[in-house]
mmCIF file of C-alpha atoms in Angstrom:
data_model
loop_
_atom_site.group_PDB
_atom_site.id
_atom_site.type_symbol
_atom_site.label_atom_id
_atom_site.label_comp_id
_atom_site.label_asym_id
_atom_site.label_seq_id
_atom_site.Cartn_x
_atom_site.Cartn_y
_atom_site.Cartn_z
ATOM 1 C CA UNK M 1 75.906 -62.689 -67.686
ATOM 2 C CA UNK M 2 74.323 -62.639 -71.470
ATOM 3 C CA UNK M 3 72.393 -60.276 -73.179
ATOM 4 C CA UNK M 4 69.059 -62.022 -72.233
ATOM 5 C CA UNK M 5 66.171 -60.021 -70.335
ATOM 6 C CA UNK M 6 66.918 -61.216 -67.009
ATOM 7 C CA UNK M 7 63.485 -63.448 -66.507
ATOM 8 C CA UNK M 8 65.448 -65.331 -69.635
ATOM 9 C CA UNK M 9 69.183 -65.344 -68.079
ATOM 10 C CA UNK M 10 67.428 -66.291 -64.983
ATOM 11 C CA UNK M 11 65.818 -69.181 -66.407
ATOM 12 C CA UNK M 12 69.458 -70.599 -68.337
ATOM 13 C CA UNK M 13 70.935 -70.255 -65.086
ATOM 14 C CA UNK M 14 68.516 -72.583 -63.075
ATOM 15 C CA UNK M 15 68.930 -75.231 -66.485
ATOM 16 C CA UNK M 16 72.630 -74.965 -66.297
ATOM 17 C CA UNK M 17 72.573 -76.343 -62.866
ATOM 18 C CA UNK M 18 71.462 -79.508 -63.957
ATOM 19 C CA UNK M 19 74.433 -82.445 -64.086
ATOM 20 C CA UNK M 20 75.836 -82.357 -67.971
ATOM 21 C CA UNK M 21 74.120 -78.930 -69.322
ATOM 22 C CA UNK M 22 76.148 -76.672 -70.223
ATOM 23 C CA UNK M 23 75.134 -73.011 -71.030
ATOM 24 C CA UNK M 24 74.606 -73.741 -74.974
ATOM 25 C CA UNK M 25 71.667 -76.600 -73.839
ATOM 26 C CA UNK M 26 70.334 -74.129 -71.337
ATOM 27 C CA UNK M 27 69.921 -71.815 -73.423
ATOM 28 C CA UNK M 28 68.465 -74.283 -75.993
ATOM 29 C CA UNK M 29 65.819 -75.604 -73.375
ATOM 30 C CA UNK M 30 65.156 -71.796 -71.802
ATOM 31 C CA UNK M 31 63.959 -71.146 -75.145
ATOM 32 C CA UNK M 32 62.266 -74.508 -75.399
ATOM 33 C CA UNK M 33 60.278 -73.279 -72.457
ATOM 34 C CA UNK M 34 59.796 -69.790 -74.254
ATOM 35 C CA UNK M 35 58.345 -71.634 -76.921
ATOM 36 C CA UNK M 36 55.517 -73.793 -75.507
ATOM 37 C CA UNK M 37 51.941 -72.441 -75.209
ATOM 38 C CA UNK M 38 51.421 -71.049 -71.790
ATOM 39 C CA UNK M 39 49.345 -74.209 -70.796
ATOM 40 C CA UNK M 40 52.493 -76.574 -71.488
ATOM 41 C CA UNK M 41 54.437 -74.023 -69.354
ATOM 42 C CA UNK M 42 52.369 -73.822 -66.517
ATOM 43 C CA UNK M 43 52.193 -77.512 -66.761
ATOM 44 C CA UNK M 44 56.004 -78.728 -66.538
ATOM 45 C CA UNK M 45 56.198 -76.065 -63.603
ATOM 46 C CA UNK M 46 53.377 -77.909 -61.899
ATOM 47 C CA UNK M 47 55.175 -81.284 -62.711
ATOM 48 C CA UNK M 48 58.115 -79.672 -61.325
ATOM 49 C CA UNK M 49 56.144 -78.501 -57.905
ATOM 50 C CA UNK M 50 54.349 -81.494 -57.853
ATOM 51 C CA UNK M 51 57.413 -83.727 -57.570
ATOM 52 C CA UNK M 52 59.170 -81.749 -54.795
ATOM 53 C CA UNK M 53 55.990 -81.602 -52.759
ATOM 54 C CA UNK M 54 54.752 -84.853 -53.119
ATOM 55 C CA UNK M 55 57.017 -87.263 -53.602
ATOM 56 C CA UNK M 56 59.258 -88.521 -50.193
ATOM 57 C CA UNK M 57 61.748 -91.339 -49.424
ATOM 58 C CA UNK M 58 59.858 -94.631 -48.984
ATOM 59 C CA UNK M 59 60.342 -95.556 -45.074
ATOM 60 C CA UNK M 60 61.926 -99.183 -46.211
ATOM 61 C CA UNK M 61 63.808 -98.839 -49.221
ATOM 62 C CA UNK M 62 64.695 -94.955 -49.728
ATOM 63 C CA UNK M 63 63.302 -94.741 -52.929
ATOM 64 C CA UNK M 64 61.097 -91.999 -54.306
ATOM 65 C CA UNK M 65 57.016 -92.659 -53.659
ATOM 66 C CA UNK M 66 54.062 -90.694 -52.891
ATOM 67 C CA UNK M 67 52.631 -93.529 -50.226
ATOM 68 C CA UNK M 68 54.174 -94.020 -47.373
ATOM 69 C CA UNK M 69 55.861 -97.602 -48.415
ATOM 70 C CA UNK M 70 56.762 -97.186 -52.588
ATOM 71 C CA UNK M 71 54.855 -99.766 -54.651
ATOM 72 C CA UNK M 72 57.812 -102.601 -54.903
ATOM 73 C CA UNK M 73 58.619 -102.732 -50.721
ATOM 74 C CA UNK M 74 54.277 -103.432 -51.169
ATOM 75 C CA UNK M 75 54.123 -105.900 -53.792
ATOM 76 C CA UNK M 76 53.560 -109.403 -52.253
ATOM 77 C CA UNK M 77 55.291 -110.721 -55.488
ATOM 78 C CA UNK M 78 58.924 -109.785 -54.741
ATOM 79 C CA UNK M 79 61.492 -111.825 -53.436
ATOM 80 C CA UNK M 80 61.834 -110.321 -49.897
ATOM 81 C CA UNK M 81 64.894 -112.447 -48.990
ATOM 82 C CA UNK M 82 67.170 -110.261 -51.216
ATOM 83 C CA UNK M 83 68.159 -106.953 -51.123
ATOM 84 C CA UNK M 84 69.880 -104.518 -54.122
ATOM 85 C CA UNK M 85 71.655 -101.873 -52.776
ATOM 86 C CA UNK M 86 72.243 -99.182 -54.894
ATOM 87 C CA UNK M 87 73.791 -95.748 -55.042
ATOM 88 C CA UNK M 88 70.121 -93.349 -56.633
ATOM 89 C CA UNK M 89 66.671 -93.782 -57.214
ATOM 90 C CA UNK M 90 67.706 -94.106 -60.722
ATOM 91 C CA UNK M 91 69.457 -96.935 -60.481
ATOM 92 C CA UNK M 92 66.499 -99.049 -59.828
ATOM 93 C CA UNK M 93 64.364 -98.061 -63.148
ATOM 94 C CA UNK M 94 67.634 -99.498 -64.297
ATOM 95 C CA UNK M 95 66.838 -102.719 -62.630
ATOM 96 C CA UNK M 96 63.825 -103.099 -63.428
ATOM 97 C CA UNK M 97 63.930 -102.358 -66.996
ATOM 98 C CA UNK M 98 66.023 -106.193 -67.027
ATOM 99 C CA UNK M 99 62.619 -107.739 -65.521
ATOM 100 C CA UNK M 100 64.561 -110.316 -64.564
ATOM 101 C CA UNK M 101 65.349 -109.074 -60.685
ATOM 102 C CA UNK M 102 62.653 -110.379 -58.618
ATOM 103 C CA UNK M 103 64.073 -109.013 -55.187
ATOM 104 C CA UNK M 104 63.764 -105.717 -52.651
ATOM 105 C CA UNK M 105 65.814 -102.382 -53.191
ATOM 106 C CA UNK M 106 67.864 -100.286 -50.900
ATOM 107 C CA UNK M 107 69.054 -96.704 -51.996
ATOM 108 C CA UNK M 108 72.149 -95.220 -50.101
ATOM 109 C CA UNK M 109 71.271 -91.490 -52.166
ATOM 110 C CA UNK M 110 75.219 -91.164 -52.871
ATOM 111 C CA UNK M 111 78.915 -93.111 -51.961
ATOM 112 C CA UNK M 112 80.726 -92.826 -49.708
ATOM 113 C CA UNK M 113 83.580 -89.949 -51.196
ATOM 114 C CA UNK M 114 85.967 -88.642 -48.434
ATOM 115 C CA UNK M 115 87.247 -86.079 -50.526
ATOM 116 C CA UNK M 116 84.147 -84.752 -51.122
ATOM 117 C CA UNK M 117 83.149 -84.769 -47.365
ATOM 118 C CA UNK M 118 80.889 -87.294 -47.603
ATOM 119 C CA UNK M 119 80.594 -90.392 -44.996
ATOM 120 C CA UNK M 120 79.408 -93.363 -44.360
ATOM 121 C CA UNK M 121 76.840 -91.105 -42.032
ATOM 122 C CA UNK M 122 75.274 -89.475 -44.753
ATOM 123 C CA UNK M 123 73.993 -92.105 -46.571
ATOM 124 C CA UNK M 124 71.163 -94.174 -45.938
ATOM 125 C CA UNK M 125 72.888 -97.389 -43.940
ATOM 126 C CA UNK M 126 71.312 -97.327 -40.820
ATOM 127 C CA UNK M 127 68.225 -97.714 -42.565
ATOM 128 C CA UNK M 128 69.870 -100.427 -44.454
ATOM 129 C CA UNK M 129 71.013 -102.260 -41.316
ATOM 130 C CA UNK M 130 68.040 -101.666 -39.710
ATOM 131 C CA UNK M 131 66.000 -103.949 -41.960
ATOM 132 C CA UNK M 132 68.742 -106.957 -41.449
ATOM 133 C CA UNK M 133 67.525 -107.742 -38.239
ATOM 134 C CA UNK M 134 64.983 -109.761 -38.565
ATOM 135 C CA UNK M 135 66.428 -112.442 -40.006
ATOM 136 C CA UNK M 136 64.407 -112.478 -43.491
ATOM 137 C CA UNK M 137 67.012 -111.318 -45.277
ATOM 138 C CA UNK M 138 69.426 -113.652 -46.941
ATOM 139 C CA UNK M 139 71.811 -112.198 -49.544
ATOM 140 C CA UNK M 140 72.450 -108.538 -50.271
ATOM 141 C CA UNK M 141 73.824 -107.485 -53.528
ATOM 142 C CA UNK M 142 76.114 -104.835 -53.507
ATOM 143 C CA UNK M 143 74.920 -102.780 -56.925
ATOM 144 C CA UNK M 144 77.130 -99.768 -56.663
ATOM 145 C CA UNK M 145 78.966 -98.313 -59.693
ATOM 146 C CA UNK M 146 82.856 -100.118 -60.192
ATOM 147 C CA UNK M 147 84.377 -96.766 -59.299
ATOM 148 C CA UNK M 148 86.474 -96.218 -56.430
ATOM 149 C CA UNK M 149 83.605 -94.047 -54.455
ATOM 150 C CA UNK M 150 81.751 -97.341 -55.791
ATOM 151 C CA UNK M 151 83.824 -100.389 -54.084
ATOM 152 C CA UNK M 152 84.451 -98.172 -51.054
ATOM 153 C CA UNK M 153 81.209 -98.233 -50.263
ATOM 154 C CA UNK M 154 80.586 -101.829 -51.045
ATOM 155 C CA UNK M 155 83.703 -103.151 -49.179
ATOM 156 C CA UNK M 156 82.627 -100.555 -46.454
ATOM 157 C CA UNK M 157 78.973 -102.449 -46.273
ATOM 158 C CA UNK M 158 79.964 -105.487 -46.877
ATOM 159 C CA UNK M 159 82.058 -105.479 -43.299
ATOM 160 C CA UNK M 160 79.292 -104.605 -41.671
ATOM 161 C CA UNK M 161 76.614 -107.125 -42.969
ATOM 162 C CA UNK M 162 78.818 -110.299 -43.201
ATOM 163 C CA UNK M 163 79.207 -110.399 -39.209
ATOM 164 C CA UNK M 164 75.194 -110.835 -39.515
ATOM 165 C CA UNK M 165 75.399 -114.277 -40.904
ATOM 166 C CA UNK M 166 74.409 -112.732 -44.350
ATOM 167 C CA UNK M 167 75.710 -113.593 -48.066
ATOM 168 C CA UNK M 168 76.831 -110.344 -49.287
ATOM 169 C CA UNK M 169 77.627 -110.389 -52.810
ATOM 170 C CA UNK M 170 78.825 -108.148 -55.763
ATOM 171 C CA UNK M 171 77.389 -107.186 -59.355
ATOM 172 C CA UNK M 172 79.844 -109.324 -61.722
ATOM 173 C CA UNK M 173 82.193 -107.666 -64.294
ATOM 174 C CA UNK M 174 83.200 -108.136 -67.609
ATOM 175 C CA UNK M 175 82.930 -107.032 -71.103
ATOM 176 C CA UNK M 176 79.635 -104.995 -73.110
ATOM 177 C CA UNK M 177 77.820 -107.223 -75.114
ATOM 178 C CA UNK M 178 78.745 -105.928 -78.700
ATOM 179 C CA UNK M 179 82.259 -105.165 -77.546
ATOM 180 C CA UNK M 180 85.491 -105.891 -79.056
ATOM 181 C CA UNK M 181 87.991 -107.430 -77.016
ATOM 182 C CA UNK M 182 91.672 -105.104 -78.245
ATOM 183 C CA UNK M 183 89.216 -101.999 -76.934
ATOM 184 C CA UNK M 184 88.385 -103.647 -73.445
ATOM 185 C CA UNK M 185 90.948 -101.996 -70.955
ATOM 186 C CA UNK M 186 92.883 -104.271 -68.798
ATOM 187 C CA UNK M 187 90.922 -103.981 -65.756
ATOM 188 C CA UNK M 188 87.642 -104.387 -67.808
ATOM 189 C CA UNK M 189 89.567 -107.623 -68.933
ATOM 190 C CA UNK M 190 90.986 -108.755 -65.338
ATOM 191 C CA UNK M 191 87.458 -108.481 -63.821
ATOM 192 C CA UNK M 192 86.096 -110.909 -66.708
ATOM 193 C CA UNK M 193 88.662 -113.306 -66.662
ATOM 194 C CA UNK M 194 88.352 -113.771 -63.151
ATOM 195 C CA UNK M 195 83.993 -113.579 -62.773
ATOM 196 C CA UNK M 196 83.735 -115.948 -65.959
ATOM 197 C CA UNK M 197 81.395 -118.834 -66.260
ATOM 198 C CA UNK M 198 80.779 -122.443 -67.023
ATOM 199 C CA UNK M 199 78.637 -122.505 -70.500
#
């Protein structure tokens, strides 16, 4: 506990629970806060409010949306023969920031981690599965990040999809653009030796 009144201590402790702030940046942004007039105040906790109450999972892909169905899952424009599966919401302002992926989304909200207690049950796959029925679907694209939570889950749904008749395929790996080579590790190396390209 500091020497802050406690409406200030109270205030670093609900920034410090955010991933990658430490008590030094909480502090920085409870004072942040401090610092605003009372009408920017009010209005980030409104923002704040506003967000938890009304946004909710889009019933097709899982992403974040105040309608019902989130505005890409609408849009007659996409590719609905392709699906991205990725691990968070995030992940797909990620995407999209390429423009160049045309196709659907699917968000599992985490990996599967047995050693954190989490299974294949708590993420969204039935939901996945569920929309591979119909037989529009022709390739899904396992996006998850190359960690080991990360191919778990993607050799996890990849068993499960290729019995439906579906190409199930991987984000390729290989080396940053703007990279130099004696820095790459050797996996980093392995992976885009063996994903390389005809020019």
């Amino acid at each position: 506990m500091g020497y802050n009144a406690a409406p200030l201590e109270k205030l670093v402790e609900q920034f410090s629970k955010f991933p990658g702030v430490g008590r030094k940046g909480a502090t920085r942004m409870a004072y942040q806060v401090l610092s605003m007039p009372a009408a920017e105040a009010l209005e980030l906790a409104h923002a704040i409010e506003d967000a938890h109450t009304k946004l909710h999972r889009c019933k097709i892909c899982q992403d974040y949306t105040e309608n019902e169905i989130c505005r890409i899952c609408s849009s007659p424009k996409r590719d609905t023969s392709v699906i991205c599966v990725v691990e968070s919401p995030r992940d797909i302002t990620a995407f999209e920031r390429t423009r160049e992926y045309n196709g659907l989304y699917h968000v599992l909200h985490g990996l599967i981690s047995p050693m954190d207690g989490i299974g294949a049950d708590q993420l969204c796959v039935k939901e996945l599965l569920a929309r591979l029925t119909d037989g529009t679907v022709k390739e899904v694209i396992m996006a998850t990040n190359p960690t080991v939570e990360g191919e778990a889950t993607a050799m996890y749904l990849a068993k499960l999809i290729k019995p439906l008749g579906i190409k199930t395929t991987r984000l390729a790996y290989g080396l940053p653009v703007g990279s130099s080579l004696e820095y790459a590790d050797e996996t980093t190396l392995y992976k885009a030796l063996s994903g390389r390209g005809e020019l």
